[in-house]
Short mmCIF file of C-alpha atoms in Angstrom, two decimals:
data_model
loop_
_atom_site.label_atom_id
_atom_site.label_comp_id
_atom_site.label_asym_id
_atom_site.label_seq_id
_atom_site.Cartn_x
_atom_site.Cartn_y
_atom_site.Cartn_z
CA UNK A 1 20.70 6.39 -1.66
CA UNK A 2 18.52 3.41 -2.61
CA UNK A 3 20.20 1.39 -5.37
CA UNK A 4 18.58 -1.31 -7.49
CA UNK A 5 21.14 -3.84 -8.70
CA UNK A 6 21.02 -6.56 -11.36
CA UNK A 7 23.81 -9.13 -11.31
CA UNK A 8 24.25 -8.37 -7.64
CA UNK A 9 25.08 -11.95 -6.62
CA UNK A 10 28.19 -12.12 -8.85
CA UNK A 11 31.74 -11.29 -7.78
CA UNK A 12 31.61 -7.61 -8.71
CA UNK A 13 28.06 -7.19 -7.43
CA UNK A 14 28.89 -8.64 -4.01
CA UNK A 15 31.99 -6.47 -3.67
CA UNK A 16 30.02 -3.37 -4.63
CA UNK A 17 27.29 -4.17 -2.09
CA UNK A 18 29.85 -4.45 0.73
CA UNK A 19 31.29 -1.02 -0.07
CA UNK A 20 27.89 0.59 -0.66
CA UNK A 21 26.53 -0.58 2.69
CA UNK A 22 29.49 1.03 4.44
CA UNK A 23 28.43 4.31 2.78
CA UNK A 24 24.92 3.89 4.25
CA UNK A 25 23.28 3.04 0.92
CA UNK A 26 20.33 0.64 0.72
CA UNK A 27 20.41 -2.13 -1.89
CA UNK A 28 17.65 -3.89 -3.82
CA UNK A 29 19.04 -6.96 -5.61
CA UNK A 30 17.18 -8.55 -8.52
CA UNK A 31 17.73 -12.30 -8.57
CA UNK A 32 16.32 -15.38 -10.25
CA UNK A 33 16.65 -17.21 -6.93
CA UNK A 34 16.05 -14.73 -4.11
CA UNK A 35 15.23 -17.57 -1.71
CA UNK A 36 18.95 -18.43 -1.62
CA UNK A 37 19.73 -15.15 0.13
CA UNK A 38 18.66 -13.48 3.34
CA UNK A 39 17.20 -9.99 3.17
CA UNK A 40 18.13 -7.51 5.90
CA UNK A 41 17.33 -3.92 6.76
CA UNK A 42 19.82 -2.72 4.14
CA UNK A 43 19.60 -5.46 1.46
CA UNK A 44 16.42 -6.82 -0.10
CA UNK A 45 16.37 -9.61 -2.67
CA UNK A 46 13.65 -9.44 -5.31
CA UNK A 47 12.65 -12.10 -7.85
CA UNK A 48 12.95 -11.46 -11.56
CA UNK A 49 13.21 -13.55 -14.71
CA UNK A 50 16.26 -11.79 -16.17
CA UNK A 51 14.30 -10.77 -19.26
CA UNK A 52 11.44 -8.43 -18.32
CA UNK A 53 10.46 -5.86 -15.72
CA UNK A 54 7.58 -8.03 -14.48
CA UNK A 55 7.43 -8.23 -10.70
CA UNK A 56 9.85 -5.40 -9.92
CA UNK A 57 8.65 -2.43 -11.96
CA UNK A 58 7.09 -0.83 -8.88
CA UNK A 59 10.48 -0.72 -7.13
CA UNK A 60 11.71 1.79 -9.72
CA UNK A 61 9.42 4.39 -8.20
CA UNK A 62 11.36 4.37 -4.92
CA UNK A 63 14.89 3.89 -6.30
CA UNK A 64 17.56 6.58 -6.70
CA UNK A 65 19.95 4.63 -8.93
CA UNK A 66 20.15 1.45 -10.99
CA UNK A 67 23.24 -0.66 -11.73
CA UNK A 68 22.92 -3.23 -14.51
CA UNK A 69 25.61 -5.92 -14.21
CA UNK A 70 23.49 -8.81 -15.48
CA UNK A 71 24.93 -11.23 -18.01
CA UNK A 72 26.07 -14.84 -18.29
CA UNK A 73 29.72 -15.52 -17.42
CA UNK A 74 31.86 -15.48 -20.58
CA UNK A 75 34.68 -17.57 -19.11
CA UNK A 76 33.07 -20.53 -17.40
CA UNK A 77 32.44 -22.79 -20.43
CA UNK A 78 33.34 -23.19 -24.09
CA UNK A 79 31.92 -20.75 -26.63
CA UNK A 80 29.69 -23.06 -28.61
CA UNK A 81 27.14 -21.35 -30.89
CA UNK A 82 24.51 -22.06 -28.23
CA UNK A 83 26.66 -20.58 -25.46
CA UNK A 84 27.36 -17.46 -27.52
CA UNK A 85 23.61 -16.94 -27.89
CA UNK A 86 23.14 -17.29 -24.14
CA UNK A 87 25.96 -14.79 -23.44
CA UNK A 88 24.47 -12.27 -25.87
CA UNK A 89 20.80 -12.69 -25.00
CA UNK A 90 21.39 -12.60 -21.23
CA UNK A 91 22.94 -9.14 -21.62
CA UNK A 92 20.55 -7.69 -24.17
CA UNK A 93 17.38 -8.97 -22.53
CA UNK A 94 18.47 -7.60 -19.15
CA UNK A 95 19.32 -4.23 -20.71
CA UNK A 96 15.98 -4.09 -22.49
CA UNK A 97 14.16 -4.90 -19.24
CA UNK A 98 15.99 -2.11 -17.44
CA UNK A 99 15.20 0.34 -20.25
CA UNK A 100 11.52 -0.64 -20.18
CA UNK A 101 11.40 -0.12 -16.42
CA UNK A 102 12.89 3.37 -16.75
CA UNK A 103 10.44 4.27 -19.51
CA UNK A 104 7.42 3.10 -17.52
CA UNK A 105 8.46 4.74 -14.24
CA UNK A 106 6.75 7.98 -13.23
CA UNK A 107 9.44 8.83 -10.66
CA UNK A 108 12.59 7.67 -12.38
CA UNK A 109 15.97 6.93 -10.78
CA UNK A 110 18.45 9.70 -11.56
CA UNK A 111 21.35 7.55 -12.70
CA UNK A 112 22.13 4.24 -14.41
CA UNK A 113 25.46 2.38 -14.35
CA UNK A 114 25.63 0.02 -17.33
CA UNK A 115 28.20 -2.78 -17.42
CA UNK A 116 30.46 -3.41 -20.40
CA UNK A 117 34.04 -4.64 -20.87
CA UNK A 118 37.39 -3.68 -22.37
CA UNK A 119 36.79 -6.43 -24.92
CA UNK A 120 35.07 -3.55 -26.71
CA UNK A 121 38.50 -2.53 -28.08
CA UNK A 122 39.60 -5.97 -29.31
CA UNK A 123 43.28 -6.92 -29.59
CA UNK A 124 45.20 -3.63 -29.45
CA UNK A 125 48.83 -4.78 -29.50
CA UNK A 126 51.08 -2.10 -28.00
CA UNK A 127 48.70 0.73 -28.94
CA UNK A 128 47.19 2.51 -25.93
CA UNK A 129 43.42 2.89 -25.99
CA UNK A 130 41.13 5.13 -23.98
CA UNK A 131 37.39 5.76 -23.87
CA UNK A 132 37.37 7.54 -27.25
CA UNK A 133 39.00 4.62 -29.10
CA UNK A 134 36.78 2.73 -31.58
CA UNK A 135 35.17 -0.67 -31.08
CA UNK A 136 36.66 -3.81 -32.60
CA UNK A 137 34.70 -5.63 -35.30
CA UNK A 138 34.95 -9.08 -33.70
CA UNK A 139 32.69 -11.16 -31.45
CA UNK A 140 33.54 -9.39 -28.18
CA UNK A 141 33.62 -5.94 -29.78
CA UNK A 142 30.20 -6.42 -31.35
CA UNK A 143 28.86 -7.91 -28.12
CA UNK A 144 30.02 -4.93 -26.06
CA UNK A 145 28.54 -2.44 -28.52
CA UNK A 146 25.15 -4.17 -28.34
CA UNK A 147 25.41 -4.53 -24.57
CA UNK A 148 26.07 -0.82 -24.10
CA UNK A 149 23.35 0.16 -26.56
CA UNK A 150 20.74 -1.98 -24.75
CA UNK A 151 20.14 0.87 -22.27
CA UNK A 152 21.15 3.87 -24.37
CA UNK A 153 17.58 5.13 -24.70
CA UNK A 154 17.43 6.12 -21.00
CA UNK A 155 19.59 9.11 -21.91
CA UNK A 156 16.59 10.46 -23.84
CA UNK A 157 14.74 10.40 -20.50
CA UNK A 158 17.42 12.70 -19.01
CA UNK A 159 18.90 9.92 -16.93
CA UNK A 160 22.62 10.23 -16.19
CA UNK A 161 24.01 7.06 -17.78
CA UNK A 162 27.51 5.72 -17.10
CA UNK A 163 29.05 2.85 -19.09
CA UNK A 164 31.63 0.74 -17.22
CA UNK A 165 34.18 -0.88 -19.53
CA UNK A 166 35.74 -3.24 -17.00
CA UNK A 167 39.12 -4.94 -17.39
CA UNK A 168 40.52 -8.09 -15.79
CA UNK A 169 39.24 -7.99 -12.20
CA UNK A 170 41.79 -9.44 -9.79
CA UNK A 171 40.27 -11.77 -7.22
CA UNK A 172 41.55 -14.98 -5.66
CA UNK A 173 38.55 -17.18 -6.34
CA UNK A 174 37.23 -16.25 -9.77
CA UNK A 175 38.10 -14.94 -13.20
CA UNK A 176 41.42 -15.40 -14.99
CA UNK A 177 43.49 -14.83 -11.84
CA UNK A 178 41.55 -17.48 -9.94
CA UNK A 179 42.42 -20.02 -12.64
CA UNK A 180 46.04 -18.86 -12.93
CA UNK A 181 46.79 -19.17 -9.24
CA UNK A 182 45.80 -22.85 -9.29
CA UNK A 183 48.35 -23.41 -12.07
CA UNK A 184 51.04 -21.59 -10.07
CA UNK A 185 50.25 -23.38 -6.83
CA UNK A 186 50.96 -26.61 -8.73
CA UNK A 187 54.43 -25.24 -9.68
CA UNK A 188 53.32 -25.07 -13.35
CA UNK A 189 53.20 -21.30 -13.82
CA UNK A 190 54.39 -19.60 -16.96
CA UNK A 191 53.33 -17.38 -19.85
CA UNK A 192 50.18 -18.03 -21.83
CA UNK A 193 51.12 -17.92 -25.49
CA UNK A 194 53.85 -15.33 -26.05
CA UNK A 195 52.97 -13.55 -22.80
CA UNK A 196 53.47 -10.23 -24.58
CA UNK A 197 49.80 -9.29 -24.81
CA UNK A 198 48.45 -6.66 -22.40
CA UNK A 199 46.13 -7.44 -19.50
CA UNK A 200 44.22 -4.35 -18.28
CA UNK A 201 43.85 -5.45 -14.66
CA UNK A 202 42.00 -3.86 -11.72
CA UNK A 203 41.79 -4.90 -8.07
CA UNK A 204 38.27 -5.94 -7.05
CA UNK A 205 38.16 -3.26 -4.34
CA UNK A 206 39.02 -0.53 -6.85
CA UNK A 207 36.34 -1.89 -9.18
CA UNK A 208 33.73 -1.49 -6.45
CA UNK A 209 35.01 1.85 -5.16
CA UNK A 210 35.26 3.33 -8.67
CA UNK A 211 31.64 2.34 -9.30
CA UNK A 212 30.60 4.12 -6.11
CA UNK A 213 32.71 7.14 -7.04
CA UNK A 214 30.98 7.44 -10.41
CA UNK A 215 27.56 6.82 -8.91
CA UNK A 216 27.96 9.54 -6.28
CA UNK A 217 29.63 12.10 -8.57
CA UNK A 218 26.99 14.13 -10.41
CA UNK A 219 29.61 15.25 -12.94
CA UNK A 220 30.22 11.69 -14.14
CA UNK A 221 28.48 10.50 -17.30
CA UNK A 222 29.36 8.57 -20.44
CA UNK A 223 32.01 5.87 -20.82
CA UNK A 224 34.71 5.03 -18.26
CA UNK A 225 37.42 2.38 -18.48
CA UNK A 226 37.64 0.54 -15.17
CA UNK A 227 41.21 -0.68 -15.15
CA UNK A 228 44.34 0.27 -13.24
CA UNK A 229 46.45 3.15 -14.59
CA UNK A 230 49.35 0.69 -15.11
CA UNK A 231 48.27 -2.10 -17.49
CA UNK A 232 50.72 -5.01 -17.61
CA UNK A 233 51.69 -7.65 -20.11
CA UNK A 234 50.44 -11.14 -19.36
CA UNK A 235 53.99 -12.34 -18.62
CA UNK A 236 54.48 -9.51 -16.13
CA UNK A 237 51.24 -10.48 -14.37
CA UNK A 238 52.52 -14.06 -14.22
CA UNK A 239 55.94 -13.08 -12.89
CA UNK A 240 54.40 -10.87 -10.20
CA UNK A 241 52.02 -13.67 -9.21
CA UNK A 242 54.90 -16.17 -9.05
CA UNK A 243 56.87 -13.79 -6.82
CA UNK A 244 53.94 -13.24 -4.46
CA UNK A 245 53.11 -16.97 -4.27
CA UNK A 246 56.83 -17.91 -4.11
CA UNK A 247 56.46 -20.24 -7.06
CA UNK A 248 58.48 -20.62 -10.30
CA UNK A 249 57.58 -18.91 -13.54
CA UNK A 250 58.87 -21.30 -16.15
CA UNK A 251 56.31 -23.50 -17.96
CA UNK A 252 54.82 -21.74 -21.01
CA UNK A 253 51.51 -22.89 -22.46
CA UNK A 254 51.65 -22.54 -26.26
CA UNK A 255 48.92 -20.52 -27.93
CA UNK A 256 48.00 -23.39 -30.23
CA UNK A 257 47.36 -25.66 -27.24
CA UNK A 258 45.00 -23.15 -25.66
CA UNK A 259 43.20 -22.71 -28.97
CA UNK A 260 42.75 -26.48 -29.31
CA UNK A 261 41.40 -26.83 -25.78
CA UNK A 262 39.36 -23.62 -25.50
CA UNK A 263 38.50 -22.75 -29.09
CA UNK A 264 37.29 -19.17 -29.56
CA UNK A 265 37.26 -18.65 -25.79
CA UNK A 266 41.08 -18.67 -25.85
CA UNK A 267 40.83 -15.02 -27.00
CA UNK A 268 40.20 -14.09 -23.37
CA UNK A 269 43.64 -15.38 -22.39
CA UNK A 270 45.64 -14.73 -25.57
CA UNK A 271 44.45 -11.27 -26.59
CA UNK A 272 44.46 -8.06 -24.61
CA UNK A 273 44.09 -4.33 -24.48
CA UNK A 274 46.56 -1.69 -23.37
CA UNK A 275 43.72 0.21 -21.77
CA UNK A 276 44.15 3.54 -20.00
CA UNK A 277 41.43 4.81 -17.58
CA UNK A 278 41.82 8.34 -18.93
CA UNK A 279 38.41 9.73 -17.93
CA UNK A 280 38.42 8.16 -14.45
CA UNK A 281 41.81 9.72 -13.71
CA UNK A 282 40.66 13.09 -15.05
CA UNK A 283 37.63 12.90 -12.76
CA UNK A 284 39.97 12.54 -9.79
CA UNK A 285 39.53 8.93 -8.70
CA UNK A 286 42.42 7.79 -6.47
CA UNK A 287 43.26 4.10 -6.79
CA UNK A 288 43.69 1.98 -3.68
CA UNK A 289 45.87 -0.47 -5.61
CA UNK A 290 47.58 1.20 -8.60
CA UNK A 291 50.58 -1.16 -8.42
CA UNK A 292 50.26 -4.75 -9.70
CA UNK A 293 52.49 -6.46 -7.15
CA UNK A 294 50.89 -4.53 -4.31
CA UNK A 295 47.44 -5.57 -5.52
CA UNK A 296 48.46 -9.23 -5.71
CA UNK A 297 50.07 -9.13 -2.25
CA UNK A 298 46.84 -7.79 -0.75
CA UNK A 299 44.84 -10.55 -2.43
CA UNK A 300 47.09 -13.46 -1.47
CA UNK A 301 48.35 -12.40 1.94
CA UNK A 302 46.60 -14.56 4.58
#
């Protein structure tokens, strides 16, 4: 299968590419800076502006599938009004470009995987949520709704569209876990806020393999939560990380302190979703790392 990928140079995109190549797929990666990467027989980097289909429209004619992961990182800087506009526009403009490319193509790809996030559900407390649960009416909920809708029109073209509501992806070098492990390595680990809020985690390898599973399964369409079947409270994630790293779990960071330092962005660390991947389990996906401690041991074992 020939797969065209936006956001392919990010953490999830790179992990997906590694797994896809092992399955003998060919990858076309859209990038603002293709000169930074080396194309091979199985990966080709193509320039694009992140906003239109100019320069890569012709590639749609020889592509079997498209994966749209494009969007500015929501956790790398404070959510100023300007940054919020960048986060929103980077997602919507990319989605609109993908939709335009599908509409203009004479020989369309058969399937589109569209990125989203479990932030769609907002703060859920102890209530379990699955793919049929409603969206929250807050910044992240509204953002995810717009993000998902940016490519909805391809369904009218009889394209099989899959929406990926991704949880907290566990990886050593990026995301929330990457920041946490630095705190723990400094012997300063502990709960963030009350620690009682849920973190719907998923191992990076399961994220990539689940994407491939959905891509290759013709029965898959609609929304899928990409999170492990065993969501954990933030404090439980911290305790498991402390155990794996052989560090103490003792120094709490009060919620008010995080709010002062991070502002609105503190929602990422202080709010969570008790998300269940109901549809992915029903489809038969078998997790490589369903257990939190096992997932962390794989990540941090030398």
